[in-house]
Amino acid sequence: IAGSFATEAELTRRSFFLWPEEFTLGSYEAILQTPAFLRAMATTIGVTATGTVIQLALTVCMAYPLSKRALPGRNIILSLVVFTMVFSAGMIPTFLVVKDLGLLDTWWALILPMAVNPFSLIIIKNFFQELPAELEESAKIDGASELRILWSILLPLSKPVLATFALFYAVGIWNDFMSPLLYLNDSRMWTLQMFLRQVTVASDAMLDNPDPSYIPPSQGIKFAVVVVATIPILLFYPFLQKHFAKGILIGSVKG
């Protein structure tokens, strides 16, 4: 953070400091005027918001029926879920599946391959199992369907656990680097993490600058991009903080 507000001369002269001698917003002005950065930021926000909603919805829709002990084939399905936690297909088979589904160079490739997290599924399933069965029985007596019970009764009671895993899903998608690296060939679809890699590693980071005399980004710009890529998640956390401490323990095994 200190480096992002410091001048290039100070960054060159001082190897480490916690407070810059001279504050400047030049690094932030540079990245905010870069179309590639603005496009990457908008893409990341959109993919994170959409992916979090889809992943949470699919996880809940799978966890709720699996919480019913009378569900036919429940143990087999749970065994398959646990199996995926222990054994993974690997990067290349997953890439081939995404390719054959026609998801390459689409934003769905960043969402669907990890749409249901087995660990999150089991925790939410355990939470649904711990809710009093009398709540559902009384709702069924009043004529409520399973979907109505889930939407009107169980989900309002599940705010802590849902808020917790919404944060986990959002952070996972926001920080995901391997998925866009593997599945997106079009630089115009890159997310913020890919742009961050270009700034910190590649010399031609500002992809939209056709000027052959263009000077690669300074050290201050690299620091500024790192800060901007981190701040949104830090701002998102306080809104879920009141649910986080409670939700992280709900549904877990208690000794």
Tab-separated table of C-alpha atoms in Angstrom:
chain	number	residue	atom	x	y	z
A	1	ILE	CA	0.000	0.000	0.000
A	2	ALA	CA	2.791	2.397	0.891
A	3	GLY	CA	4.581	1.630	-2.353
A	4	SER	CA	1.466	2.319	-4.426
A	5	PHE	CA	1.376	5.911	-3.099
A	6	ALA	CA	5.117	6.527	-3.440
A	7	THR	CA	7.005	8.050	-6.336
A	8	GLU	CA	9.122	5.943	-8.648
A	9	ALA	CA	12.274	7.717	-7.465
A	10	GLU	CA	11.567	6.787	-3.845
A	11	LEU	CA	10.809	3.167	-4.768
A	12	THR	CA	14.155	2.977	-6.534
A	13	ARG	CA	16.045	4.614	-3.690
A	14	ARG	CA	14.410	2.895	-0.687
A	15	SER	CA	14.127	-0.887	-0.644
A	16	PHE	CA	11.649	-0.951	2.231
A	17	PHE	CA	9.414	1.604	3.964
A	18	LEU	CA	6.054	1.781	5.697
A	19	TRP	CA	5.335	5.444	4.945
A	20	PRO	CA	6.247	7.247	1.712
A	21	GLU	CA	8.081	10.551	1.905
A	22	GLU	CA	5.942	12.022	-0.859
A	23	PHE	CA	2.387	10.893	-1.594
A	24	THR	CA	1.279	10.593	-5.207
A	25	LEU	CA	-1.805	9.189	-6.942
A	26	GLY	CA	0.007	8.804	-10.254
A	27	SER	CA	-0.007	5.006	-10.166
A	28	TYR	CA	-3.763	4.848	-9.558
A	29	GLU	CA	-4.454	7.454	-12.225
A	30	ALA	CA	-2.423	5.400	-14.702
A	31	ILE	CA	-4.286	2.131	-14.146
A	32	LEU	CA	-7.720	3.795	-14.015
A	33	GLN	CA	-7.018	5.304	-17.428
A	34	THR	CA	-6.053	1.928	-18.894
A	35	PRO	CA	-8.931	0.294	-20.843
A	36	ALA	CA	-7.504	-3.193	-20.240
A	37	PHE	CA	-7.657	-2.720	-16.472
A	38	LEU	CA	-11.193	-1.316	-16.490
A	39	ARG	CA	-12.351	-4.164	-18.713
A	40	ALA	CA	-10.679	-6.762	-16.478
A	41	MET	CA	-12.216	-5.217	-13.355
A	42	ALA	CA	-15.715	-5.199	-14.865
A	43	THR	CA	-15.281	-8.797	-16.035
A	44	THR	CA	-14.113	-9.978	-12.622
A	45	ILE	CA	-16.960	-8.245	-10.788
A	46	GLY	CA	-19.533	-9.714	-13.174
A	47	VAL	CA	-18.108	-13.236	-13.091
A	48	THR	CA	-17.758	-13.168	-9.297
A	49	ALA	CA	-21.310	-11.950	-8.687
A	50	THR	CA	-22.881	-14.338	-11.205
A	51	GLY	CA	-20.729	-17.284	-10.177
A	52	THR	CA	-21.389	-16.832	-6.472
A	53	VAL	CA	-25.171	-16.812	-6.998
A	54	ILE	CA	-25.082	-19.851	-9.306
A	55	GLN	CA	-22.721	-21.860	-7.129
A	56	LEU	CA	-24.641	-21.113	-3.947
A	57	ALA	CA	-27.978	-21.936	-5.601
A	58	LEU	CA	-26.723	-25.260	-7.000
A	59	THR	CA	-25.126	-26.199	-3.679
A	60	VAL	CA	-28.334	-25.489	-1.739
A	61	CYS	CA	-30.497	-27.322	-4.291
A	62	MET	CA	-28.295	-30.401	-3.909
A	63	ALA	CA	-27.767	-30.157	-0.150
A	64	TYR	CA	-31.473	-29.904	0.721
A	65	PRO	CA	-32.626	-33.238	-0.774
A	66	LEU	CA	-29.485	-34.987	0.479
A	67	SER	CA	-30.421	-33.906	4.009
A	68	LYS	CA	-33.481	-36.177	3.777
A	69	ARG	CA	-32.588	-39.605	5.136
A	70	ALA	CA	-35.471	-41.188	3.200
A	71	LEU	CA	-34.106	-40.046	-0.179
A	72	PRO	CA	-33.570	-43.111	-2.436
A	73	GLY	CA	-29.885	-43.582	-3.285
A	74	ARG	CA	-28.818	-40.924	-0.774
A	75	ASN	CA	-25.843	-42.879	0.549
A	76	ILE	CA	-24.563	-43.624	-2.957
A	77	ILE	CA	-24.744	-39.960	-3.944
A	78	LEU	CA	-22.999	-38.869	-0.736
A	79	SER	CA	-20.285	-41.460	-1.342
A	80	LEU	CA	-19.711	-40.026	-4.813
A	81	VAL	CA	-19.510	-36.519	-3.358
A	82	VAL	CA	-16.923	-37.601	-0.782
A	83	PHE	CA	-15.018	-39.474	-3.517
A	84	THR	CA	-14.508	-36.212	-5.421
A	85	MET	CA	-12.975	-34.670	-2.294
A	86	VAL	CA	-10.303	-37.384	-2.185
A	87	PHE	CA	-9.684	-38.037	-5.879
A	88	SER	CA	-9.585	-35.391	-8.593
A	89	ALA	CA	-9.563	-35.951	-12.344
A	90	GLY	CA	-6.703	-33.511	-12.770
A	91	MET	CA	-6.049	-30.480	-14.900
A	92	ILE	CA	-5.862	-32.079	-18.368
A	93	PRO	CA	-9.045	-34.232	-18.148
A	94	THR	CA	-10.939	-31.238	-16.768
A	95	PHE	CA	-9.644	-29.090	-19.616
A	96	LEU	CA	-10.785	-31.688	-22.154
A	97	VAL	CA	-14.264	-31.765	-20.620
A	98	VAL	CA	-14.514	-27.964	-20.734
A	99	LYS	CA	-13.285	-27.985	-24.332
A	100	ASP	CA	-15.725	-30.676	-25.495
A	101	LEU	CA	-18.597	-28.789	-23.859
A	102	GLY	CA	-17.721	-25.739	-25.952
A	103	LEU	CA	-16.928	-23.572	-22.942
A	104	LEU	CA	-13.485	-22.387	-24.040
A	105	ASP	CA	-13.266	-18.603	-24.377
A	106	THR	CA	-16.509	-18.171	-22.467
A	107	TRP	CA	-17.014	-16.856	-18.958
A	108	TRP	CA	-18.997	-19.995	-18.109
A	109	ALA	CA	-15.674	-21.840	-18.035
A	110	LEU	CA	-14.802	-19.808	-14.933
A	111	ILE	CA	-18.026	-20.747	-13.134
A	112	LEU	CA	-19.413	-24.159	-14.074
A	113	PRO	CA	-16.359	-26.442	-13.545
A	114	MET	CA	-16.363	-25.578	-9.824
A	115	ALA	CA	-20.075	-24.905	-9.456
A	116	VAL	CA	-20.539	-27.264	-6.483
A	117	ASN	CA	-17.875	-27.525	-3.806
A	118	PRO	CA	-18.111	-30.914	-2.021
A	119	PHE	CA	-16.965	-29.525	1.334
A	120	SER	CA	-19.520	-26.698	1.221
A	121	LEU	CA	-22.208	-29.139	0.133
A	122	ILE	CA	-21.637	-31.447	3.099
A	123	ILE	CA	-21.583	-28.593	5.627
A	124	ILE	CA	-24.822	-27.091	4.306
A	125	LYS	CA	-26.419	-30.545	4.187
A	126	ASN	CA	-25.512	-31.111	7.830
A	127	PHE	CA	-26.990	-27.735	8.700
A	128	PHE	CA	-30.305	-28.616	7.065
A	129	GLN	CA	-30.324	-31.934	8.960
A	130	GLU	CA	-29.951	-30.129	12.297
A	131	LEU	CA	-33.027	-27.960	11.762
A	132	PRO	CA	-36.111	-29.181	13.694
A	133	ALA	CA	-38.198	-31.566	11.621
A	134	GLU	CA	-41.332	-30.041	13.160
A	135	LEU	CA	-40.834	-26.924	11.049
A	136	GLU	CA	-41.226	-28.882	7.828
A	137	GLU	CA	-44.035	-31.031	9.183
A	138	SER	CA	-46.113	-28.027	10.163
A	139	ALA	CA	-45.515	-26.423	6.765
A	140	LYS	CA	-46.575	-29.593	4.962
A	141	ILE	CA	-49.754	-29.703	7.023
A	142	ASP	CA	-50.504	-26.184	5.759
A	143	GLY	CA	-50.018	-27.437	2.189
A	144	ALA	CA	-46.540	-26.064	1.466
A	145	SER	CA	-44.481	-27.773	-1.223
A	146	GLU	CA	-40.840	-28.785	-0.793
A	147	LEU	CA	-39.717	-25.749	-2.790
A	148	ARG	CA	-41.877	-23.441	-0.682
A	149	ILE	CA	-40.493	-24.958	2.525
A	150	LEU	CA	-36.936	-24.436	1.311
A	151	TRP	CA	-37.532	-20.863	0.138
A	152	SER	CA	-39.776	-19.533	2.903
A	153	ILE	CA	-38.632	-21.451	5.985
A	154	LEU	CA	-35.196	-23.005	5.659
A	155	LEU	CA	-33.318	-20.340	3.717
A	156	PRO	CA	-34.226	-17.499	6.130
A	157	LEU	CA	-32.916	-19.678	8.965
A	158	SER	CA	-29.755	-20.440	6.992
A	159	LYS	CA	-28.394	-16.890	6.634
A	160	PRO	CA	-25.214	-17.514	8.690
A	161	VAL	CA	-24.109	-20.593	6.768
A	162	LEU	CA	-25.164	-19.171	3.394
A	163	ALA	CA	-23.359	-15.883	4.040
A	164	THR	CA	-20.217	-17.763	5.050
A	165	PHE	CA	-20.067	-19.909	1.944
A	166	ALA	CA	-21.095	-17.014	-0.273
A	167	LEU	CA	-17.927	-15.319	0.956
A	168	PHE	CA	-15.875	-18.462	0.300
A	169	TYR	CA	-17.272	-18.792	-3.212
A	170	ALA	CA	-16.786	-15.090	-3.986
A	171	VAL	CA	-13.182	-15.079	-2.777
A	172	GLY	CA	-12.438	-18.270	-4.712
A	173	ILE	CA	-13.774	-16.879	-7.986
A	174	TRP	CA	-12.213	-13.448	-7.485
A	175	ASN	CA	-8.758	-14.895	-6.824
A	176	ASP	CA	-8.991	-17.677	-9.412
A	177	PHE	CA	-6.000	-17.514	-11.735
A	178	MET	CA	-5.696	-20.995	-13.235
A	179	SER	CA	-9.169	-21.084	-14.827
A	180	PRO	CA	-8.777	-17.949	-16.984
A	181	LEU	CA	-5.207	-18.981	-17.768
A	182	LEU	CA	-6.379	-22.370	-19.072
A	183	TYR	CA	-9.730	-21.551	-20.633
A	184	LEU	CA	-9.482	-17.969	-21.960
A	185	ASN	CA	-7.343	-17.285	-24.999
A	186	ASP	CA	-8.922	-13.926	-25.818
A	187	SER	CA	-7.107	-11.205	-23.868
A	188	ARG	CA	-10.231	-9.026	-24.005
A	189	MET	CA	-11.968	-11.532	-21.706
A	190	TRP	CA	-9.209	-11.687	-19.131
A	191	THR	CA	-10.040	-11.250	-15.479
A	192	LEU	CA	-8.289	-9.024	-12.970
A	193	GLN	CA	-5.922	-11.792	-11.883
A	194	MET	CA	-4.713	-12.269	-15.461
A	195	PHE	CA	-4.212	-8.529	-15.836
A	196	LEU	CA	-2.338	-8.513	-12.546
A	197	ARG	CA	-0.039	-11.229	-13.875
A	198	GLN	CA	0.656	-9.200	-16.989
A	199	VAL	CA	1.528	-6.141	-14.931
A	200	THR	CA	3.771	-7.952	-12.460
A	201	VAL	CA	5.454	-10.371	-14.876
A	202	ALA	CA	5.160	-9.351	-18.509
A	203	SER	CA	6.863	-6.294	-19.926
A	204	ASP	CA	3.961	-5.423	-22.253
A	205	ALA	CA	1.372	-5.254	-19.499
A	206	MET	CA	-0.797	-2.468	-20.880
A	207	LEU	CA	-2.236	-4.477	-23.741
A	208	ASP	CA	-4.202	-1.659	-25.366
A	209	ASN	CA	-1.236	0.654	-25.846
A	210	PRO	CA	-0.054	0.512	-29.485
A	211	ASP	CA	2.718	3.072	-28.960
A	212	PRO	CA	6.056	1.375	-29.755
A	213	SER	CA	7.830	3.846	-27.461
A	214	TYR	CA	5.650	2.774	-24.532
A	215	ILE	CA	7.575	2.313	-21.290
A	216	PRO	CA	6.585	-0.757	-19.218
A	217	PRO	CA	4.667	-0.014	-16.000
A	218	SER	CA	6.627	1.273	-13.056
A	219	GLN	CA	6.959	-0.444	-9.712
A	220	GLY	CA	4.331	1.872	-8.258
A	221	ILE	CA	1.771	0.775	-10.830
A	222	LYS	CA	2.402	-2.866	-9.951
A	223	PHE	CA	1.739	-2.102	-6.284
A	224	ALA	CA	-1.387	-0.117	-7.156
A	225	VAL	CA	-2.848	-2.979	-9.182
A	226	VAL	CA	-2.236	-5.388	-6.295
A	227	VAL	CA	-4.010	-3.030	-3.886
A	228	VAL	CA	-6.978	-2.474	-6.210
A	229	ALA	CA	-7.309	-6.228	-6.755
A	230	THR	CA	-7.440	-6.826	-2.990
A	231	ILE	CA	-9.660	-3.997	-1.744
A	232	PRO	CA	-13.064	-5.208	-3.115
A	233	ILE	CA	-12.909	-8.468	-1.160
A	234	LEU	CA	-11.806	-6.595	1.979
A	235	LEU	CA	-14.800	-4.274	1.590
A	236	PHE	CA	-17.137	-7.234	1.036
A	237	TYR	CA	-16.167	-9.009	4.250
A	238	PRO	CA	-17.603	-6.532	6.860
A	239	PHE	CA	-21.126	-7.009	5.490
A	240	LEU	CA	-20.897	-10.751	6.243
A	241	GLN	CA	-18.811	-10.534	9.400
A	242	LYS	CA	-21.768	-10.891	11.782
A	243	HIS	CA	-22.665	-14.201	10.121
A	244	PHE	CA	-19.136	-15.457	9.565
A	245	ALA	CA	-18.102	-16.583	13.056
A	246	LYS	CA	-21.387	-18.414	13.591
A	247	GLY	CA	-21.710	-19.821	10.096
A	248	ILE	CA	-18.241	-21.344	9.967
A	249	LEU	CA	-19.153	-23.707	12.843
A	250	ILE	CA	-22.738	-24.484	11.846
A	251	GLY	CA	-23.119	-27.949	10.382
A	252	SER	CA	-19.706	-29.108	11.507
A	253	VAL	CA	-19.148	-32.230	13.560
A	254	LYS	CA	-19.357	-31.410	17.263
A	255	GLY	CA	-17.552	-33.505	19.831
